[in-house]
Amino acid sequence: MSKKASTKVQLNNRIFSVMDMKNPKAKALYTAIYVYVIILCICSAVPILWTVVSATKDIDEFYRIPPTILPQSFHPEKFLEGWKKFNFTKYYLNTFFIAMGYVVFGIISNGFMAYALSRLKPRGYKLILTLFLWTMMLPGSIAAQMKNIVNFPLLNINLTNTPWPMWIMAAGSPFMVIWFKGYFDTIPLSIIESAKIDGATNVTIFAKIVVPMAKPIILTQAIMTFNSAWQDYFWPMLLLKDKNIQTIMVRVLAMQGSLAVDEQMVMLTLVMIPPIIFFIIMQKYLVGNANEGGVKG
């Protein structure tokens, strides 16, 4: 796509056109929206920056009144000391392993279910879709009763101290199924019918046609699922009793009461780093695929 065409697309994607901006009321509204977005960005960034900055202060400066915005005593070595002291390598690997299981099971299983409900439409698919919607209305605390099941029904296997219950729940996420189905419904039926005429099976159509077209939503779900799994405390706390396999959030909150405030800030900073890095990496591909799927030329 040429630079001129790219510029034209960007201009057409604006909320207000060039002609609208000549209207004083539209220009004032645009300025108000712009200022509002900036305020939201500041409100989102300040807590993160404050946590990182506070982690580098010594304990005396942390309790100083009025508080210092920029640290007068800068101690970046506290991150390395905290990493070694609290064995973050092990808990990073534990959490990353469980979070990636969330992503893989969630996207593959829910993607197949959503495609079946959207395009294959088996007998009773409306009832299944209704049940999915009903489960979204149930409070999450009801599912906590699973903690009383130490032996999986029929199989008589103990699933505590394993990530399988969490992965099974991720594989049947009503929210993700509804989201995927809404996207698959927008794919032109003519594309799928043309592939069937050429002899493609449903699995081939899904893998080679639907999935490439759905890359933006798949990457979006991967980002959301990974971040949610990384910061999840409820289910790992209920299911992972062995300290050697616990996730980082469980260990951080378990040790929170016995740590100084500056050490808590160090731990929180180390917890925030992987989701931020994951989002930055995936965002590049997300934006690229969105532009590639939406603009031809």
PDB file of C-alpha atoms in Angstrom:
ATOM      1  CA  MET A   1       0.000   0.000   0.000  1.00  0.00           C
ATOM      2  CA  SER A   2       1.397   3.369  -1.027  1.00  0.00           C
ATOM      3  CA  LYS A   3       2.152   6.140   1.433  1.00  0.00           C
ATOM      4  CA  LYS A   4      -0.547   8.327  -0.128  1.00  0.00           C
ATOM      5  CA  ALA A   5      -3.170   5.595   0.248  1.00  0.00           C
ATOM      6  CA  SER A   6      -2.089   4.962   3.836  1.00  0.00           C
ATOM      7  CA  THR A   7      -2.480   8.652   4.659  1.00  0.00           C
ATOM      8  CA  LYS A   8      -5.932   8.665   3.055  1.00  0.00           C
ATOM      9  CA  VAL A   9      -7.014   5.681   5.162  1.00  0.00           C
ATOM     10  CA  GLN A  10      -5.807   7.392   8.346  1.00  0.00           C
ATOM     11  CA  LEU A  11      -7.743  10.551   7.460  1.00  0.00           C
ATOM     12  CA  ASN A  12     -10.910   8.550   6.787  1.00  0.00           C
ATOM     13  CA  ASN A  13     -10.590   6.801  10.162  1.00  0.00           C
ATOM     14  CA  ARG A  14     -10.710  10.060  12.106  1.00  0.00           C
ATOM     15  CA  ILE A  15     -13.718  10.791  14.309  1.00  0.00           C
ATOM     16  CA  PHE A  16     -13.925  14.316  12.938  1.00  0.00           C
ATOM     17  CA  SER A  17     -13.169  15.156   9.329  1.00  0.00           C
ATOM     18  CA  VAL A  18     -11.186  18.198   8.215  1.00  0.00           C
ATOM     19  CA  MET A  19     -14.434  20.002   7.446  1.00  0.00           C
ATOM     20  CA  ASP A  20     -15.826  19.157  10.902  1.00  0.00           C
ATOM     21  CA  MET A  21     -12.771  20.693  12.552  1.00  0.00           C
ATOM     22  CA  LYS A  22     -13.667  24.051  11.021  1.00  0.00           C
ATOM     23  CA  ASN A  23     -16.767  24.091  13.192  1.00  0.00           C
ATOM     24  CA  PRO A  24     -15.954  25.666  16.610  1.00  0.00           C
ATOM     25  CA  LYS A  25     -18.313  23.286  18.456  1.00  0.00           C
ATOM     26  CA  ALA A  26     -16.806  20.197  16.825  1.00  0.00           C
ATOM     27  CA  LYS A  27     -13.308  21.482  17.513  1.00  0.00           C
ATOM     28  CA  ALA A  28     -14.189  22.088  21.183  1.00  0.00           C
ATOM     29  CA  LEU A  29     -15.679  18.592  21.471  1.00  0.00           C
ATOM     30  CA  TYR A  30     -12.578  17.089  19.845  1.00  0.00           C
ATOM     31  CA  THR A  31     -10.349  18.970  22.294  1.00  0.00           C
ATOM     32  CA  ALA A  32     -12.471  17.781  25.249  1.00  0.00           C
ATOM     33  CA  ILE A  33     -12.208  14.163  24.093  1.00  0.00           C
ATOM     34  CA  TYR A  34      -8.470  14.538  23.578  1.00  0.00           C
ATOM     35  CA  VAL A  35      -7.995  15.971  27.087  1.00  0.00           C
ATOM     36  CA  TYR A  36     -10.198  13.238  28.576  1.00  0.00           C
ATOM     37  CA  VAL A  37      -8.115  10.502  26.926  1.00  0.00           C
ATOM     38  CA  ILE A  38      -4.917  12.101  28.223  1.00  0.00           C
ATOM     39  CA  ILE A  39      -6.348  12.192  31.750  1.00  0.00           C
ATOM     40  CA  LEU A  40      -7.290   8.496  31.499  1.00  0.00           C
ATOM     41  CA  CYS A  41      -3.770   7.631  30.326  1.00  0.00           C
ATOM     42  CA  ILE A  42      -2.258   9.536  33.241  1.00  0.00           C
ATOM     43  CA  CYS A  43      -4.599   7.842  35.734  1.00  0.00           C
ATOM     44  CA  SER A  44      -3.593   4.454  34.320  1.00  0.00           C
ATOM     45  CA  ALA A  45       0.144   5.149  34.255  1.00  0.00           C
ATOM     46  CA  VAL A  46       0.593   6.938  37.595  1.00  0.00           C
ATOM     47  CA  PRO A  47      -0.043   3.890  39.863  1.00  0.00           C
ATOM     48  CA  ILE A  48       2.421   1.798  37.865  1.00  0.00           C
ATOM     49  CA  LEU A  49       5.096   4.499  37.853  1.00  0.00           C
ATOM     50  CA  TRP A  50       4.533   5.217  41.549  1.00  0.00           C
ATOM     51  CA  THR A  51       5.002   1.535  42.414  1.00  0.00           C
ATOM     52  CA  VAL A  52       8.243   1.309  40.425  1.00  0.00           C
ATOM     53  CA  VAL A  53       9.609   4.555  41.867  1.00  0.00           C
ATOM     54  CA  SER A  54       8.630   3.618  45.426  1.00  0.00           C
ATOM     55  CA  ALA A  55      10.412   0.285  45.075  1.00  0.00           C
ATOM     56  CA  THR A  56      13.730   2.084  44.607  1.00  0.00           C
ATOM     57  CA  LYS A  57      13.393   4.177  47.790  1.00  0.00           C
ATOM     58  CA  ASP A  58      14.734   3.166  51.160  1.00  0.00           C
ATOM     59  CA  ILE A  59      12.255   2.505  53.947  1.00  0.00           C
ATOM     60  CA  ASP A  60      12.854   5.850  55.703  1.00  0.00           C
ATOM     61  CA  GLU A  61      12.117   7.875  52.594  1.00  0.00           C
ATOM     62  CA  PHE A  62       9.032   5.778  51.868  1.00  0.00           C
ATOM     63  CA  TYR A  63       7.390   6.898  55.126  1.00  0.00           C
ATOM     64  CA  ARG A  64       8.477  10.526  54.793  1.00  0.00           C
ATOM     65  CA  ILE A  65       5.729  13.165  55.004  1.00  0.00           C
ATOM     66  CA  PRO A  66       5.201  14.833  52.619  1.00  0.00           C
ATOM     67  CA  PRO A  67       6.221  11.991  50.301  1.00  0.00           C
ATOM     68  CA  THR A  68       8.930  12.550  47.709  1.00  0.00           C
ATOM     69  CA  ILE A  69       7.862  12.201  44.094  1.00  0.00           C
ATOM     70  CA  LEU A  70      11.329  11.426  42.771  1.00  0.00           C
ATOM     71  CA  PRO A  71      13.463   9.155  44.981  1.00  0.00           C
ATOM     72  CA  GLN A  72      16.269  10.963  46.780  1.00  0.00           C
ATOM     73  CA  SER A  73      17.864   7.610  47.565  1.00  0.00           C
ATOM     74  CA  PHE A  74      17.925   5.455  44.433  1.00  0.00           C
ATOM     75  CA  HIS A  75      18.437   1.720  45.010  1.00  0.00           C
ATOM     76  CA  PRO A  76      17.821  -0.267  41.788  1.00  0.00           C
ATOM     77  CA  GLU A  77      19.779  -3.174  43.268  1.00  0.00           C
ATOM     78  CA  LYS A  78      16.717  -3.939  45.390  1.00  0.00           C
ATOM     79  CA  PHE A  79      15.108  -5.594  42.366  1.00  0.00           C
ATOM     80  CA  LEU A  80      17.959  -8.090  41.997  1.00  0.00           C
ATOM     81  CA  GLU A  81      18.009  -8.691  45.746  1.00  0.00           C
ATOM     82  CA  GLY A  82      14.252  -9.245  45.790  1.00  0.00           C
ATOM     83  CA  TRP A  83      14.481 -11.580  42.784  1.00  0.00           C
ATOM     84  CA  LYS A  84      16.993 -13.797  44.570  1.00  0.00           C
ATOM     85  CA  LYS A  85      15.410 -13.553  48.011  1.00  0.00           C
ATOM     86  CA  PHE A  86      11.912 -14.538  46.930  1.00  0.00           C
ATOM     87  CA  ASN A  87      12.971 -17.048  44.251  1.00  0.00           C
ATOM     88  CA  PHE A  88      11.117 -15.298  41.448  1.00  0.00           C
ATOM     89  CA  THR A  89      12.629 -17.527  38.757  1.00  0.00           C
ATOM     90  CA  LYS A  90      10.678 -20.556  39.968  1.00  0.00           C
ATOM     91  CA  TYR A  91       7.408 -18.679  40.407  1.00  0.00           C
ATOM     92  CA  TYR A  92       7.812 -16.913  37.050  1.00  0.00           C
ATOM     93  CA  LEU A  93       8.163 -20.293  35.327  1.00  0.00           C
ATOM     94  CA  ASN A  94       5.220 -21.769  37.257  1.00  0.00           C
ATOM     95  CA  THR A  95       2.960 -18.848  36.363  1.00  0.00           C
ATOM     96  CA  PHE A  96       4.114 -18.668  32.742  1.00  0.00           C
ATOM     97  CA  PHE A  97       3.445 -22.395  32.278  1.00  0.00           C
ATOM     98  CA  ILE A  98      -0.079 -22.118  33.698  1.00  0.00           C
ATOM     99  CA  ALA A  99      -0.845 -18.872  31.826  1.00  0.00           C
ATOM    100  CA  MET A 100       0.228 -20.318  28.474  1.00  0.00           C
ATOM    101  CA  GLY A 101      -1.999 -23.328  29.160  1.00  0.00           C
ATOM    102  CA  TYR A 102      -4.870 -20.895  29.654  1.00  0.00           C
ATOM    103  CA  VAL A 103      -4.085 -19.298  26.284  1.00  0.00           C
ATOM    104  CA  VAL A 104      -3.670 -22.541  24.319  1.00  0.00           C
ATOM    105  CA  PHE A 105      -6.669 -24.374  25.748  1.00  0.00           C
ATOM    106  CA  GLY A 106      -8.837 -21.269  25.710  1.00  0.00           C
ATOM    107  CA  ILE A 107      -8.213 -20.250  22.121  1.00  0.00           C
ATOM    108  CA  ILE A 108      -8.270 -23.717  20.530  1.00  0.00           C
ATOM    109  CA  SER A 109     -11.265 -25.167  22.399  1.00  0.00           C
ATOM    110  CA  ASN A 110     -13.396 -22.028  22.468  1.00  0.00           C
ATOM    111  CA  GLY A 111     -12.478 -21.221  18.877  1.00  0.00           C
ATOM    112  CA  PHE A 112     -13.734 -24.625  17.700  1.00  0.00           C
ATOM    113  CA  MET A 113     -16.937 -24.304  19.743  1.00  0.00           C
ATOM    114  CA  ALA A 114     -17.597 -20.795  18.482  1.00  0.00           C
ATOM    115  CA  TYR A 115     -17.038 -21.827  14.848  1.00  0.00           C
ATOM    116  CA  ALA A 116     -19.417 -24.769  15.254  1.00  0.00           C
ATOM    117  CA  LEU A 117     -22.116 -22.531  16.741  1.00  0.00           C
ATOM    118  CA  SER A 118     -21.548 -19.828  14.131  1.00  0.00           C
ATOM    119  CA  ARG A 119     -21.200 -21.784  10.883  1.00  0.00           C
ATOM    120  CA  LEU A 120     -21.798 -25.523  11.367  1.00  0.00           C
ATOM    121  CA  LYS A 121     -24.900 -25.004  13.556  1.00  0.00           C
ATOM    122  CA  PRO A 122     -25.464 -28.565  14.792  1.00  0.00           C
ATOM    123  CA  ARG A 123     -28.841 -29.696  16.091  1.00  0.00           C
ATOM    124  CA  GLY A 124     -29.660 -27.940  19.348  1.00  0.00           C
ATOM    125  CA  TYR A 125     -27.063 -25.195  18.851  1.00  0.00           C
ATOM    126  CA  LYS A 126     -29.534 -22.519  19.999  1.00  0.00           C
ATOM    127  CA  LEU A 127     -30.036 -24.338  23.298  1.00  0.00           C
ATOM    128  CA  ILE A 128     -26.277 -24.653  23.742  1.00  0.00           C
ATOM    129  CA  LEU A 129     -25.827 -20.947  23.042  1.00  0.00           C
ATOM    130  CA  THR A 130     -28.569 -20.112  25.544  1.00  0.00           C
ATOM    131  CA  LEU A 131     -26.867 -22.230  28.208  1.00  0.00           C
ATOM    132  CA  PHE A 132     -23.595 -20.406  27.555  1.00  0.00           C
ATOM    133  CA  LEU A 133     -25.358 -17.088  28.077  1.00  0.00           C
ATOM    134  CA  TRP A 134     -26.967 -18.330  31.296  1.00  0.00           C
ATOM    135  CA  THR A 135     -23.628 -19.421  32.747  1.00  0.00           C
ATOM    136  CA  MET A 136     -22.298 -15.890  32.231  1.00  0.00           C
ATOM    137  CA  MET A 137     -25.009 -14.634  34.590  1.00  0.00           C
ATOM    138  CA  LEU A 138     -24.015 -16.948  37.450  1.00  0.00           C
ATOM    139  CA  PRO A 139     -21.713 -15.496  40.134  1.00  0.00           C
ATOM    140  CA  GLY A 140     -18.195 -16.855  40.042  1.00  0.00           C
ATOM    141  CA  SER A 141     -18.331 -17.794  43.732  1.00  0.00           C
ATOM    142  CA  ILE A 142     -20.634 -20.724  42.881  1.00  0.00           C
ATOM    143  CA  ALA A 143     -17.809 -22.413  40.991  1.00  0.00           C
ATOM    144  CA  ALA A 144     -15.708 -22.323  44.151  1.00  0.00           C
ATOM    145  CA  GLN A 145     -17.664 -25.352  45.374  1.00  0.00           C
ATOM    146  CA  MET A 146     -15.351 -27.389  43.158  1.00  0.00           C
ATOM    147  CA  LYS A 147     -12.783 -27.169  45.952  1.00  0.00           C
ATOM    148  CA  ASN A 148     -14.777 -29.877  47.758  1.00  0.00           C
ATOM    149  CA  ILE A 149     -14.198 -32.331  44.896  1.00  0.00           C
ATOM    150  CA  VAL A 150     -10.844 -33.984  45.482  1.00  0.00           C
ATOM    151  CA  ASN A 151     -11.575 -36.910  43.167  1.00  0.00           C
ATOM    152  CA  PHE A 152     -12.644 -36.156  39.627  1.00  0.00           C
ATOM    153  CA  PRO A 153     -16.056 -37.790  38.958  1.00  0.00           C
ATOM    154  CA  LEU A 154     -15.965 -41.257  37.340  1.00  0.00           C
ATOM    155  CA  LEU A 155     -12.199 -41.215  36.799  1.00  0.00           C
ATOM    156  CA  ASN A 156     -11.361 -41.087  40.523  1.00  0.00           C
ATOM    157  CA  ILE A 157      -8.258 -38.974  40.021  1.00  0.00           C
ATOM    158  CA  ASN A 158      -7.136 -36.148  42.254  1.00  0.00           C
ATOM    159  CA  LEU A 159      -6.752 -32.879  40.341  1.00  0.00           C
ATOM    160  CA  THR A 160      -5.516 -30.756  43.220  1.00  0.00           C
ATOM    161  CA  ASN A 161      -1.949 -29.458  42.856  1.00  0.00           C
ATOM    162  CA  THR A 162      -2.329 -29.626  39.074  1.00  0.00           C
ATOM    163  CA  PRO A 163      -3.240 -26.892  36.561  1.00  0.00           C
ATOM    164  CA  TRP A 164      -5.781 -29.112  34.784  1.00  0.00           C
ATOM    165  CA  PRO A 165      -8.924 -27.765  36.518  1.00  0.00           C
ATOM    166  CA  MET A 166      -7.915 -24.218  35.528  1.00  0.00           C
ATOM    167  CA  TRP A 167      -7.139 -25.266  31.971  1.00  0.00           C
ATOM    168  CA  ILE A 168     -10.450 -27.149  31.684  1.00  0.00           C
ATOM    169  CA  MET A 169     -12.331 -24.039  32.831  1.00  0.00           C
ATOM    170  CA  ALA A 170     -10.379 -21.935  30.306  1.00  0.00           C
ATOM    171  CA  ALA A 171     -11.321 -24.426  27.566  1.00  0.00           C
ATOM    172  CA  GLY A 172     -15.008 -23.775  28.255  1.00  0.00           C
ATOM    173  CA  SER A 173     -15.161 -20.023  28.679  1.00  0.00           C
ATOM    174  CA  PRO A 174     -18.641 -18.693  27.734  1.00  0.00           C
ATOM    175  CA  PHE A 175     -17.288 -15.168  27.390  1.00  0.00           C
ATOM    176  CA  MET A 176     -14.647 -16.266  24.886  1.00  0.00           C
ATOM    177  CA  VAL A 177     -17.089 -18.445  22.939  1.00  0.00           C
ATOM    178  CA  ILE A 178     -19.563 -15.584  22.567  1.00  0.00           C
ATOM    179  CA  TRP A 179     -16.761 -13.217  21.539  1.00  0.00           C
ATOM    180  CA  PHE A 180     -15.367 -15.608  18.924  1.00  0.00           C
ATOM    181  CA  LYS A 181     -18.839 -16.422  17.599  1.00  0.00           C
ATOM    182  CA  GLY A 182     -19.632 -12.743  17.132  1.00  0.00           C
ATOM    183  CA  TYR A 183     -16.516 -12.380  15.007  1.00  0.00           C
ATOM    184  CA  PHE A 184     -17.085 -15.563  12.985  1.00  0.00           C
ATOM    185  CA  ASP A 185     -20.622 -14.389  12.197  1.00  0.00           C
ATOM    186  CA  THR A 186     -19.127 -11.432  10.299  1.00  0.00           C
ATOM    187  CA  ILE A 187     -17.091 -13.645   7.954  1.00  0.00           C
ATOM    188  CA  PRO A 188     -18.868 -13.753   4.552  1.00  0.00           C
ATOM    189  CA  LEU A 189     -20.612 -17.070   4.037  1.00  0.00           C
ATOM    190  CA  SER A 190     -19.614 -17.000   0.354  1.00  0.00           C
ATOM    191  CA  ILE A 191     -15.969 -17.552   1.287  1.00  0.00           C
ATOM    192  CA  ILE A 192     -16.809 -20.685   3.257  1.00  0.00           C
ATOM    193  CA  GLU A 193     -19.160 -22.009   0.559  1.00  0.00           C
ATOM    194  CA  SER A 194     -16.506 -21.479  -2.117  1.00  0.00           C
ATOM    195  CA  ALA A 195     -14.020 -23.505  -0.079  1.00  0.00           C
ATOM    196  CA  LYS A 196     -16.561 -26.315   0.350  1.00  0.00           C
ATOM    197  CA  ILE A 197     -17.158 -26.389  -3.410  1.00  0.00           C
ATOM    198  CA  ASP A 198     -13.403 -26.801  -3.876  1.00  0.00           C
ATOM    199  CA  GLY A 199     -13.534 -29.854  -1.610  1.00  0.00           C
ATOM    200  CA  ALA A 200     -12.214 -28.385   1.633  1.00  0.00           C
ATOM    201  CA  THR A 201     -13.330 -30.016   4.873  1.00  0.00           C
ATOM    202  CA  ASN A 202     -14.638 -28.063   7.850  1.00  0.00           C
ATOM    203  CA  VAL A 203     -11.334 -28.529   9.676  1.00  0.00           C
ATOM    204  CA  THR A 204      -9.394 -27.266   6.649  1.00  0.00           C
ATOM    205  CA  ILE A 205     -11.687 -24.265   6.279  1.00  0.00           C
ATOM    206  CA  PHE A 206     -11.296 -23.418   9.942  1.00  0.00           C
ATOM    207  CA  ALA A 207      -7.506 -23.839   9.994  1.00  0.00           C
ATOM    208  CA  LYS A 208      -6.580 -22.270   6.654  1.00  0.00           C
ATOM    209  CA  ILE A 209      -9.320 -19.689   6.047  1.00  0.00           C
ATOM    210  CA  VAL A 210     -11.085 -18.718   9.254  1.00  0.00           C
ATOM    211  CA  VAL A 211      -8.067 -18.629  11.587  1.00  0.00           C
ATOM    212  CA  PRO A 212      -5.930 -16.359   9.331  1.00  0.00           C
ATOM    213  CA  MET A 213      -8.885 -13.976   8.979  1.00  0.00           C
ATOM    214  CA  ALA A 214      -9.439 -14.032  12.753  1.00  0.00           C
ATOM    215  CA  LYS A 215      -5.852 -13.228  13.759  1.00  0.00           C
ATOM    216  CA  PRO A 216      -6.741  -9.848  15.324  1.00  0.00           C
ATOM    217  CA  ILE A 217      -9.350 -11.307  17.665  1.00  0.00           C
ATOM    218  CA  ILE A 218      -7.174 -14.343  18.446  1.00  0.00           C
ATOM    219  CA  LEU A 219      -4.286 -12.097  19.450  1.00  0.00           C
ATOM    220  CA  THR A 220      -6.645  -9.895  21.459  1.00  0.00           C
ATOM    221  CA  GLN A 221      -7.941 -12.911  23.341  1.00  0.00           C
ATOM    222  CA  ALA A 222      -4.376 -14.171  23.870  1.00  0.00           C
ATOM    223  CA  ILE A 223      -3.403 -10.870  25.483  1.00  0.00           C
ATOM    224  CA  MET A 224      -6.498 -10.735  27.687  1.00  0.00           C
ATOM    225  CA  THR A 225      -6.258 -14.401  28.701  1.00  0.00           C
ATOM    226  CA  PHE A 226      -2.546 -14.240  29.516  1.00  0.00           C
ATOM    227  CA  ASN A 227      -2.939 -11.102  31.623  1.00  0.00           C
ATOM    228  CA  SER A 228      -5.950 -12.554  33.431  1.00  0.00           C
ATOM    229  CA  ALA A 229      -4.168 -15.845  34.132  1.00  0.00           C
ATOM    230  CA  TRP A 230      -0.999 -14.078  35.286  1.00  0.00           C
ATOM    231  CA  GLN A 231      -2.829 -12.019  37.893  1.00  0.00           C
ATOM    232  CA  ASP A 232      -5.296 -14.743  38.901  1.00  0.00           C
ATOM    233  CA  TYR A 233      -5.232 -15.496  42.610  1.00  0.00           C
ATOM    234  CA  PHE A 234      -8.534 -17.185  43.380  1.00  0.00           C
ATOM    235  CA  TRP A 235      -8.171 -20.508  41.569  1.00  0.00           C
ATOM    236  CA  PRO A 236      -4.427 -21.070  42.115  1.00  0.00           C
ATOM    237  CA  MET A 237      -4.995 -20.396  45.820  1.00  0.00           C
ATOM    238  CA  LEU A 238      -7.762 -23.029  45.972  1.00  0.00           C
ATOM    239  CA  LEU A 239      -6.111 -25.703  43.848  1.00  0.00           C
ATOM    240  CA  LEU A 240      -2.336 -25.357  44.260  1.00  0.00           C
ATOM    241  CA  LYS A 241      -1.489 -26.256  47.835  1.00  0.00           C
ATOM    242  CA  ASP A 242       2.135 -27.200  47.176  1.00  0.00           C
ATOM    243  CA  LYS A 243       4.361 -24.108  47.464  1.00  0.00           C
ATOM    244  CA  ASN A 244       6.730 -25.442  44.798  1.00  0.00           C
ATOM    245  CA  ILE A 245       4.069 -25.206  42.074  1.00  0.00           C
ATOM    246  CA  GLN A 246       2.187 -22.101  43.213  1.00  0.00           C
ATOM    247  CA  THR A 247       1.872 -19.037  41.007  1.00  0.00           C
ATOM    248  CA  ILE A 248       3.485 -15.709  41.645  1.00  0.00           C
ATOM    249  CA  MET A 249       0.320 -13.964  42.851  1.00  0.00           C
ATOM    250  CA  VAL A 250      -0.342 -16.627  45.478  1.00  0.00           C
ATOM    251  CA  ARG A 251       3.181 -16.344  46.860  1.00  0.00           C
ATOM    252  CA  VAL A 252       3.208 -12.546  46.800  1.00  0.00           C
ATOM    253  CA  LEU A 253      -0.048 -12.250  48.729  1.00  0.00           C
ATOM    254  CA  ALA A 254       0.977 -15.030  51.124  1.00  0.00           C
ATOM    255  CA  MET A 255       4.179 -13.173  52.054  1.00  0.00           C
ATOM    256  CA  GLN A 256       2.704  -9.673  51.965  1.00  0.00           C
ATOM    257  CA  GLY A 257       2.018  -9.443  55.702  1.00  0.00           C
ATOM    258  CA  SER A 258       5.570 -10.361  56.669  1.00  0.00           C
ATOM    259  CA  LEU A 259       7.368  -7.918  54.369  1.00  0.00           C
ATOM    260  CA  ALA A 260       8.373  -4.292  54.691  1.00  0.00           C
ATOM    261  CA  VAL A 261       6.505  -1.849  52.463  1.00  0.00           C
ATOM    262  CA  ASP A 262       9.471  -1.259  50.147  1.00  0.00           C
ATOM    263  CA  GLU A 263       9.874  -5.025  49.663  1.00  0.00           C
ATOM    264  CA  GLN A 264       6.187  -5.269  48.784  1.00  0.00           C
ATOM    265  CA  MET A 265       6.693  -2.603  46.125  1.00  0.00           C
ATOM    266  CA  VAL A 266       9.660  -4.528  44.731  1.00  0.00           C
ATOM    267  CA  MET A 267       7.567  -7.685  44.481  1.00  0.00           C
ATOM    268  CA  LEU A 268       4.639  -5.872  42.861  1.00  0.00           C
ATOM    269  CA  THR A 269       6.977  -4.325  40.300  1.00  0.00           C
ATOM    270  CA  LEU A 270       8.428  -7.721  39.416  1.00  0.00           C
ATOM    271  CA  VAL A 271       4.904  -9.104  39.088  1.00  0.00           C
ATOM    272  CA  MET A 272       3.874  -6.359  36.637  1.00  0.00           C
ATOM    273  CA  ILE A 273       6.804  -6.743  34.242  1.00  0.00           C
ATOM    274  CA  PRO A 274       5.827  -9.931  32.279  1.00  0.00           C
ATOM    275  CA  PRO A 275       2.252  -8.856  31.361  1.00  0.00           C
ATOM    276  CA  ILE A 276       3.548  -5.490  30.197  1.00  0.00           C
ATOM    277  CA  ILE A 277       6.255  -7.105  28.054  1.00  0.00           C
ATOM    278  CA  PHE A 278       3.769  -9.658  26.671  1.00  0.00           C
ATOM    279  CA  PHE A 279       1.331  -6.890  25.752  1.00  0.00           C
ATOM    280  CA  ILE A 280       4.025  -4.818  24.021  1.00  0.00           C
ATOM    281  CA  ILE A 281       5.178  -7.808  21.958  1.00  0.00           C
ATOM    282  CA  MET A 282       1.674  -8.959  21.005  1.00  0.00           C
ATOM    283  CA  GLN A 283       0.423  -5.430  20.333  1.00  0.00           C
ATOM    284  CA  LYS A 284       2.839  -5.084  17.426  1.00  0.00           C
ATOM    285  CA  TYR A 285       1.395  -8.178  15.748  1.00  0.00           C
ATOM    286  CA  LEU A 286      -2.135  -7.199  16.719  1.00  0.00           C
ATOM    287  CA  VAL A 287      -1.915  -3.805  15.001  1.00  0.00           C
ATOM    288  CA  GLY A 288      -0.119  -5.317  12.009  1.00  0.00           C
ATOM    289  CA  ASN A 289      -2.744  -8.002  11.458  1.00  0.00           C
ATOM    290  CA  ALA A 290      -5.600  -5.564  11.957  1.00  0.00           C
ATOM    291  CA  ASN A 291      -4.218  -3.297   9.256  1.00  0.00           C
ATOM    292  CA  GLU A 292      -3.446  -6.237   6.992  1.00  0.00           C
ATOM    293  CA  GLY A 293      -6.952  -7.649   7.349  1.00  0.00           C
ATOM    294  CA  GLY A 294      -8.782  -4.363   7.007  1.00  0.00           C
ATOM    295  CA  VAL A 295      -6.874  -2.641   4.179  1.00  0.00           C
ATOM    296  CA  LYS A 296      -6.004  -4.020   0.791  1.00  0.00           C
ATOM    297  CA  GLY A 297      -3.614  -2.544  -1.656  1.00  0.00           C
TER     298      GLY A 297
END
